[in-house]
Coordinates of C-alpha atoms and ligand atoms in Angstrom, one line a residue:
M7 CA -9.5 -3.8 20.1
E8 CA -6.5 -5.7 19.4
T9 CA -7.8 -9.5 17.3
S10 CA -6.4 -12.0 19.3
F11 CA -6.3 -15.3 17.4
S12 CA -4.0 -18.4 16.9
M13 CA -3.3 -21.3 15.0
N14 CA -4.7 -24.2 15.0
G15 CA -3.2 -26.5 17.9
G16 CA -3.3 -30.1 19.2
D17 CA -0.8 -32.4 16.9
G18 CA -3.7 -33.5 14.8
P19 CA -4.8 -33.1 10.5
N20 CA -5.4 -29.8 10.9
S21 CA -3.2 -28.4 13.7
Y22 CA -0.6 -26.2 12.8
T23 CA 2.3 -28.6 14.3
Q24 CA 1.1 -30.9 11.5
N25 CA 1.1 -28.0 8.8
S26 CA 3.7 -25.6 8.8
K27 CA 6.4 -27.6 6.4
I28 CA 6.1 -24.4 4.4
Q29 CA 7.5 -22.0 7.6
K30 CA 9.7 -24.6 7.9
E31 CA 11.1 -24.3 4.5
G32 CA 11.4 -20.7 4.8
N33 CA 13.2 -21.3 7.9
D34 CA 15.1 -24.2 6.6
Q35 CA 16.4 -21.5 3.6
A36 CA 16.9 -18.6 6.1
K37 CA 19.1 -21.3 9.1
A38 CA 22.1 -20.0 6.9
S39 CA 21.8 -16.2 7.0
L40 CA 20.5 -16.6 11.2
S41 CA 23.7 -18.4 11.6
N42 CA 26.5 -16.7 10.4
S43 CA 24.8 -13.3 11.0
I44 CA 24.2 -13.9 15.1
Q45 CA 28.9 -15.8 14.5
E46 CA 29.6 -11.9 12.9
K47 CA 27.5 -9.4 15.4
L48 CA 27.2 -11.0 17.7
I49 CA 29.2 -8.7 20.7
I50 CA 30.2 -11.1 24.1
Q51 CA 30.2 -9.6 27.2
N52 CA 31.5 -12.8 29.0
H53 CA 30.4 -12.3 32.9
S54 CA 30.9 -15.6 33.7
S55 CA 31.8 -17.6 36.7
A56 CA 32.9 -21.2 37.7
E57 CA 29.9 -20.5 40.5
K58 CA 28.0 -17.5 38.9
P59 CA 27.5 -18.5 34.7
Q60 CA 26.0 -15.7 32.7
V61 CA 22.6 -16.2 31.7
F62 CA 22.0 -15.8 27.7
S63 CA 18.4 -15.1 27.6
I64 CA 17.2 -16.0 24.1
A65 CA 13.1 -14.8 23.0
D66 CA 11.0 -16.4 20.0
L67 CA 7.8 -14.1 19.0
G68 CA 5.3 -15.6 17.3
C69 CA 6.4 -19.0 18.5
S70 CA 2.8 -20.5 17.4
V71 CA 3.0 -24.2 18.7
G72 CA 6.2 -25.7 17.0
P73 CA 7.8 -27.4 15.8
N74 CA 9.8 -24.6 13.6
T75 CA 10.0 -22.3 16.5
F76 CA 12.5 -25.2 18.7
A77 CA 14.6 -25.7 15.3
C78 CA 14.8 -21.8 15.2
V79 CA 16.0 -22.0 18.8
N80 CA 18.7 -24.6 18.8
T81 CA 20.4 -23.1 16.1
I82 CA 20.3 -19.9 17.3
I83 CA 22.4 -21.7 20.9
E84 CA 24.1 -23.4 18.4
A85 CA 25.4 -20.1 16.7
V86 CA 25.8 -18.9 20.4
R87 CA 27.6 -21.3 21.7
L88 CA 30.3 -21.3 19.1
K89 CA 31.0 -17.7 18.9
F90 CA 31.2 -17.7 22.6
Q91 CA 34.3 -20.9 22.4
T92 CA 35.6 -19.1 18.7
H93 CA 36.1 -16.2 21.4
G94 CA 38.2 -17.9 23.8
S95 CA 35.3 -18.2 25.9
E96 CA 34.3 -22.3 26.3
S97 CA 34.8 -22.4 29.7
I98 CA 33.0 -20.4 30.2
L99 CA 29.4 -20.4 28.6
P100 CA 26.3 -19.0 29.3
E101 CA 23.8 -20.1 30.8
F102 CA 20.3 -20.2 28.6
H103 CA 16.8 -18.8 28.7
V104 CA 14.4 -19.4 26.3
F105 CA 10.8 -16.9 26.5
F106 CA 8.2 -18.6 24.1
N107 CA 6.2 -15.8 23.0
D108 CA 3.0 -16.2 20.9
H109 CA -0.8 -14.3 22.3
V110 CA -3.0 -16.4 25.1
A111 CA -5.0 -17.8 23.2
N112 CA -2.5 -20.3 22.2
D113 CA -2.4 -23.6 23.0
F114 CA 1.2 -23.5 25.4
N115 CA 0.1 -27.0 26.5
T116 CA 1.3 -28.8 23.0
L117 CA 4.4 -26.4 22.9
F118 CA 5.2 -27.2 26.3
R119 CA 4.4 -31.4 26.2
S120 CA 6.8 -31.5 22.3
L121 CA 9.4 -29.3 24.4
P122 CA 13.3 -31.1 22.6
L123 CA 13.4 -33.7 25.7
N124 CA 17.3 -33.3 26.0
R125 CA 17.1 -29.4 25.4
E126 CA 20.3 -27.1 26.7
Y127 CA 18.1 -24.7 27.7
M128 CA 15.2 -23.3 30.6
A129 CA 12.1 -22.8 29.1
A130 CA 9.3 -20.7 29.5
G131 CA 6.6 -19.7 28.3
V132 CA 5.2 -16.0 27.4
P133 CA 1.8 -15.0 27.2
G134 CA 0.9 -11.6 25.7
S135 CA 0.7 -9.5 22.1
F136 CA 4.1 -8.5 20.8
C137 CA 3.7 -5.2 20.4
G138 CA 3.7 -4.2 23.9
R139 CA 6.4 -5.1 26.3
L140 CA 6.3 -9.2 27.2
F141 CA 10.1 -8.6 29.9
P142 CA 11.5 -6.7 31.5
K143 CA 14.0 -3.6 30.7
A144 CA 17.0 -4.5 29.6
S145 CA 16.4 -8.5 30.6
M146 CA 17.8 -9.6 26.8
N147 CA 20.4 -10.8 24.8
L148 CA 19.4 -11.9 21.3
M149 CA 15.1 -11.9 20.1
H150 CA 14.1 -14.3 17.0
S151 CA 10.4 -14.2 15.0
A152 CA 9.5 -16.0 12.2
F153 CA 5.9 -15.8 9.9
A154 CA 4.5 -14.0 12.5
L155 CA 5.1 -10.1 12.1
H156 CA 3.0 -10.1 9.0
W157 CA 0.0 -10.5 11.3
L158 CA -1.5 -6.7 12.3
T159 CA -3.4 -6.5 16.2
K160 CA -6.3 -5.4 14.6
I161 CA -7.9 -4.7 11.5
P162 CA -8.7 -0.5 10.7
E163 CA -11.8 0.5 11.9
E164 CA -13.0 2.1 9.1
L165 CA -12.7 -1.0 6.7
T166 CA -16.0 -2.4 7.9
D167 CA -17.7 0.6 8.1
K168 CA -19.8 1.4 5.4
E169 CA -20.0 5.3 5.8
S170 CA -16.2 5.2 4.8
P171 CA -14.7 5.7 1.4
A172 CA -12.6 2.6 2.7
W173 CA -15.4 0.2 3.6
N174 CA -14.1 -3.4 2.6
K175 CA -17.0 -4.3 0.7
G176 CA -17.3 -7.8 -0.9
R177 CA -13.5 -8.1 -0.2
I178 CA -11.5 -10.3 2.8
T179 CA -8.0 -8.8 1.7
Y180 CA -6.6 -5.5 0.1
V181 CA -6.2 -7.4 -3.0
G182 CA -8.5 -4.9 -5.7
S183 CA -9.5 -3.0 -3.1
S184 CA -9.7 1.2 -3.6
N185 CA -6.6 3.2 -2.3
D186 CA -8.5 4.2 0.9
V187 CA -8.3 0.2 1.6
I188 CA -4.5 -0.5 1.0
E189 CA -3.5 2.8 2.5
A190 CA -6.0 1.9 5.7
Y191 CA -3.9 -1.0 6.4
T192 CA -1.1 -0.5 5.1
A193 CA -0.8 2.5 7.9
Q194 CA -2.0 -0.3 10.4
F195 CA 1.0 -2.7 9.6
L196 CA 3.1 0.5 10.3
R197 CA 2.0 1.4 13.7
D198 CA 2.4 -2.2 14.5
M199 CA 5.7 -2.3 13.6
E200 CA 7.0 0.2 14.7
D201 CA 4.6 -0.7 18.4
F202 CA 6.6 -4.6 18.1
F203 CA 10.4 -2.7 17.4
T204 CA 10.2 0.4 20.2
A205 CA 9.0 -2.4 23.1
R206 CA 12.2 -4.5 21.6
T207 CA 14.5 -1.3 22.2
V208 CA 13.6 -1.2 25.8
E209 CA 14.0 -5.0 26.5
L210 CA 17.2 -5.2 25.0
V211 CA 20.3 -4.9 26.2
N212 CA 22.7 -2.9 25.1
N213 CA 24.5 -4.6 22.0
G214 CA 21.8 -6.9 21.9
L215 CA 19.9 -8.0 18.7
L216 CA 17.4 -9.4 17.1
A217 CA 16.4 -10.9 14.0
I218 CA 13.3 -11.4 12.3
L219 CA 12.1 -13.4 9.1
I220 CA 9.3 -11.9 7.3
L221 CA 7.4 -12.4 4.6
C222 CA 7.7 -9.7 1.8
R223 CA 6.5 -8.8 -2.1
P224 CA 8.7 -7.4 -3.9
E225 CA 10.3 -4.0 -4.3
G226 CA 8.5 -2.1 -6.4
T227 CA 5.6 -3.6 -6.4
K228 CA 2.7 -2.6 -4.3
P229 CA 0.8 -4.2 -2.1
S230 CA -2.2 -5.5 -3.7
E231 CA 0.5 -7.1 -5.5
S232 CA 1.9 -9.4 -2.8
T233 CA 1.1 -13.4 -4.9
I234 CA 1.3 -15.1 -1.3
M235 CA -2.0 -12.3 -0.8
Q236 CA -3.4 -12.5 -3.8
G237 CA -3.8 -16.8 -2.8
F238 CA -5.2 -15.8 0.7
D239 CA -7.4 -13.0 -1.5
R240 CA -8.7 -17.3 -3.3
L241 CA -10.2 -17.4 0.3
G242 CA -12.3 -14.3 -0.7
H243 CA -13.0 -15.4 -3.6
A244 CA -14.8 -18.7 -1.5
F245 CA -17.1 -16.5 0.4
T246 CA -18.7 -14.3 -2.1
E247 CA -19.5 -17.0 -3.9
M248 CA -21.1 -19.3 -1.0
A249 CA -23.2 -15.8 0.1
K250 CA -24.4 -15.7 -3.7
E251 CA -26.0 -19.6 -2.6
G252 CA -27.2 -18.1 -0.2
L253 CA -25.8 -19.9 2.1
L254 CA -24.4 -17.9 4.1
S255 CA -25.1 -13.6 4.8
E256 CA -23.3 -11.1 2.3
A257 CA -23.4 -8.8 5.4
L258 CA -21.0 -11.1 7.2
V259 CA -18.7 -11.5 4.2
D260 CA -18.8 -7.3 4.1
S261 CA -17.4 -7.4 7.8
F262 CA -15.0 -9.8 7.2
N263 CA -11.1 -8.5 6.5
L264 CA -8.4 -10.5 7.2
P265 CA -5.8 -9.3 9.5
I266 CA -2.6 -10.0 7.4
F267 CA -0.2 -7.3 4.9
I268 CA 2.7 -8.3 3.0
P269 CA 5.7 -5.5 3.2
N270 CA 8.4 -5.6 0.4
A271 CA 12.2 -4.5 2.1
S272 CA 11.1 -0.4 1.9
E273 CA 8.7 0.0 4.0
V274 CA 10.3 -2.7 6.3
K275 CA 14.1 -0.6 6.6
K276 CA 12.5 2.5 7.0
V277 CA 10.2 1.1 10.4
V278 CA 13.4 0.5 11.5
S279 CA 15.3 3.4 10.2
S280 CA 13.2 6.0 12.4
I281 CA 13.5 3.9 15.5
Q282 CA 16.0 5.4 18.0
H283 CA 18.7 3.1 19.1
L284 CA 18.1 0.3 16.2
S285 CA 20.1 -0.2 13.7
I286 CA 20.5 -2.7 10.9
E287 CA 22.9 -5.1 10.6
K288 CA 21.9 -6.9 7.9
L289 CA 19.3 -7.5 5.7
E290 CA 19.0 -9.8 3.1
E291 CA 16.2 -10.5 0.8
I292 CA 15.5 -14.3 0.2
Y293 CA 14.0 -16.0 -2.8
Y294 CA 11.2 -18.4 -1.7
P295 CA 8.9 -19.5 -5.0
T296 CA 4.6 -20.9 -3.7
K297 CA 4.5 -24.4 -4.7
I298 CA 1.6 -24.9 -6.1
V299 CA 1.0 -27.0 -9.7
T300 CA -1.2 -29.6 -9.1
H301 CA -4.5 -29.9 -6.3
E302 CA -1.9 -31.8 -4.2
D303 CA -0.1 -28.9 -4.0
A304 CA -3.1 -26.5 -3.7
R305 CA -4.0 -29.4 -1.2
V306 CA -1.5 -29.2 0.9
S307 CA -1.4 -25.5 0.9
S308 CA -4.4 -24.7 2.1
L309 CA -4.4 -27.2 4.8
H310 CA -1.4 -24.8 6.0
I311 CA -3.7 -22.0 5.4
R312 CA -6.1 -23.7 7.3
A313 CA -4.2 -24.1 10.0
A314 CA -3.5 -20.5 10.3
M315 CA -6.6 -18.7 9.8
E316 CA -9.3 -21.4 10.7
G317 CA -9.5 -19.6 14.3
L318 CA -10.1 -16.5 12.6
I319 CA -12.7 -17.3 10.9
R320 CA -14.3 -19.9 13.1
Q321 CA -14.8 -16.6 15.4
H322 CA -17.0 -14.9 12.6
F323 CA -18.5 -17.2 10.6
G324 CA -19.2 -19.7 12.8
N325 CA -18.6 -24.0 12.4
K326 CA -21.0 -24.2 10.0
I327 CA -19.5 -23.7 6.7
I328 CA -15.1 -24.6 7.5
D329 CA -15.3 -27.4 6.1
E330 CA -17.2 -26.4 2.5
I331 CA -14.8 -23.1 2.5
F332 CA -11.6 -24.9 2.5
K333 CA -13.3 -27.8 0.6
R334 CA -13.9 -24.8 -2.7
F335 CA -10.8 -22.7 -1.1
I336 CA -8.8 -25.5 -2.6
R337 CA -10.5 -25.0 -6.1
K338 CA -9.8 -21.5 -5.6
L339 CA -6.2 -22.4 -4.7
H340 CA -5.7 -24.3 -8.2
E341 CA -7.4 -22.1 -10.6
F342 CA -5.2 -18.7 -8.8
S343 CA -2.4 -20.7 -9.7
K344 CA -2.7 -20.8 -13.2
T345 CA -3.1 -17.2 -13.2
P346 CA 0.5 -16.3 -15.0
R347 CA 2.5 -13.5 -12.6
H348 CA 6.1 -12.7 -12.9
L349 CA 6.8 -11.2 -9.4
Q350 CA 7.1 -13.7 -7.2
D351 CA 6.8 -12.4 -3.0
G352 CA 9.7 -13.6 -0.9
I353 CA 11.0 -13.3 2.7
L354 CA 13.3 -11.1 4.3
F355 CA 15.8 -11.6 7.1
L356 CA 16.7 -9.1 9.0
L357 CA 19.2 -8.4 11.5
V358 CA 18.9 -5.5 14.0
K359 CA 21.2 -4.2 17.3
C360 CA 20.0 -2.1 19.8
N361 CA 22.8 0.3 21.4
A362 CA 20.6 -0.2 24.5
I363 CA 18.4 3.6 26.4
P364 CA 21.1 4.8 29.0
Ligands
SAM420 C1 2.7 -18.6 11.3 S1 3.4 -18.3 12.8 C2 4.8 -18.9 12.9 C3 5.2 -19.7 14.4 C4 6.5 -20.3 13.9 N1 7.3 -19.5 14.2 C5 7.3 -20.6 12.6 O1 8.1 -20.4 11.7 O2 6.4 -21.3 12.3 C6 2.3 -16.9 13.8 C7 2.5 -16.5 15.3 O3 2.3 -15.3 15.2 C8 1.3 -14.8 16.4 N2 1.6 -14.0 16.4 C9 0.7 -12.9 15.9 N3 0.9 -11.6 16.2 C10 1.0 -11.9 17.1 C11 1.6 -10.9 18.1 N4 1.1 -9.7 17.8 N5 1.6 -11.3 18.9 C12 2.1 -12.7 19.4 N6 2.3 -13.3 18.6 C13 1.1 -12.8 17.6 C14 0.7 -16.1 16.1 O4 -0.5 -16.3 16.9 C15 0.4 -17.3 15.4 O5 1.6 -18.5 16.3

């Protein structure tokens, strides 16, 4: 069964709205790549007339509650406009229709309430997993997804099966786990990516573009060497510490696994290249250092991780342990920041073109 979860809604102190500046920095760093690659690669097919302007449909997949999604959409619209203008189609600019997609559990009310008042597009929400079809055939001109594709749709069943060699006892990630666990995580990631890209080949128009921003570990490293994943793993240390102190059941820790996988560029490239009708037009690895030095940095990072993972943890462990677990996590993250790390994870920007299914 697919995992359904959401980032913390609303705009309170633990919300994603208030705790997504790390993702904002990543989106800002990739802004030039997004804008330039659209201007370079978008093929204008203008069927507009003054009476009937063309509709240019954009989707942000895994948009969460904002505000980063709005900034990305603005970058995309500015780049498309500029492309139309340089193409000599200024007088017949298209109308923009923007679809904000996320899981059904996403706080779409907060998203809609914070839509920019001066926006120059029509907005709609599209609930559901982006690993399946979301839009009609050949209806989308440009799709975008940032900081979302590392979330798996489900935890492979063998990770919680005591009889399986891939039983992930005492761990919540694949860091420090057996090869069987790592293989199960990798296989789930590749399946999800295949489903994601296959759905897009149906939904995109001919020459439609798909821009992806995804966390990635350096080339040549093993999945468990991802520095971001190692940071997440410290949350597992907090769980096992509490289990040892008798504050929560060991069985509950054994049956909890984070549905996250951080790929490298080759793994992503391999999936995209295996899918008919898609071609990679741009692939850039962007330096994106984790900046945890002080206890305050660890506190801020833990708030970001809490905004993303609190819902999942609450579902599995209940309400009582939440504050305590994240209090301990700050200390664990700070300790982790002092361990020497040679290679840091980054982000991967990818622009894919669709030669639509006839
Ligand atoms: C970390 S947030 C990123 C939000 C925004 N794109 C940004 O850059 O700040 C990741 C979002 O992806 C969504 N997501 C993850 N897997 C998804 C799936 N299979 N289908 C739809 N949304 C998904 C999550 O619910 C979450 O809101």
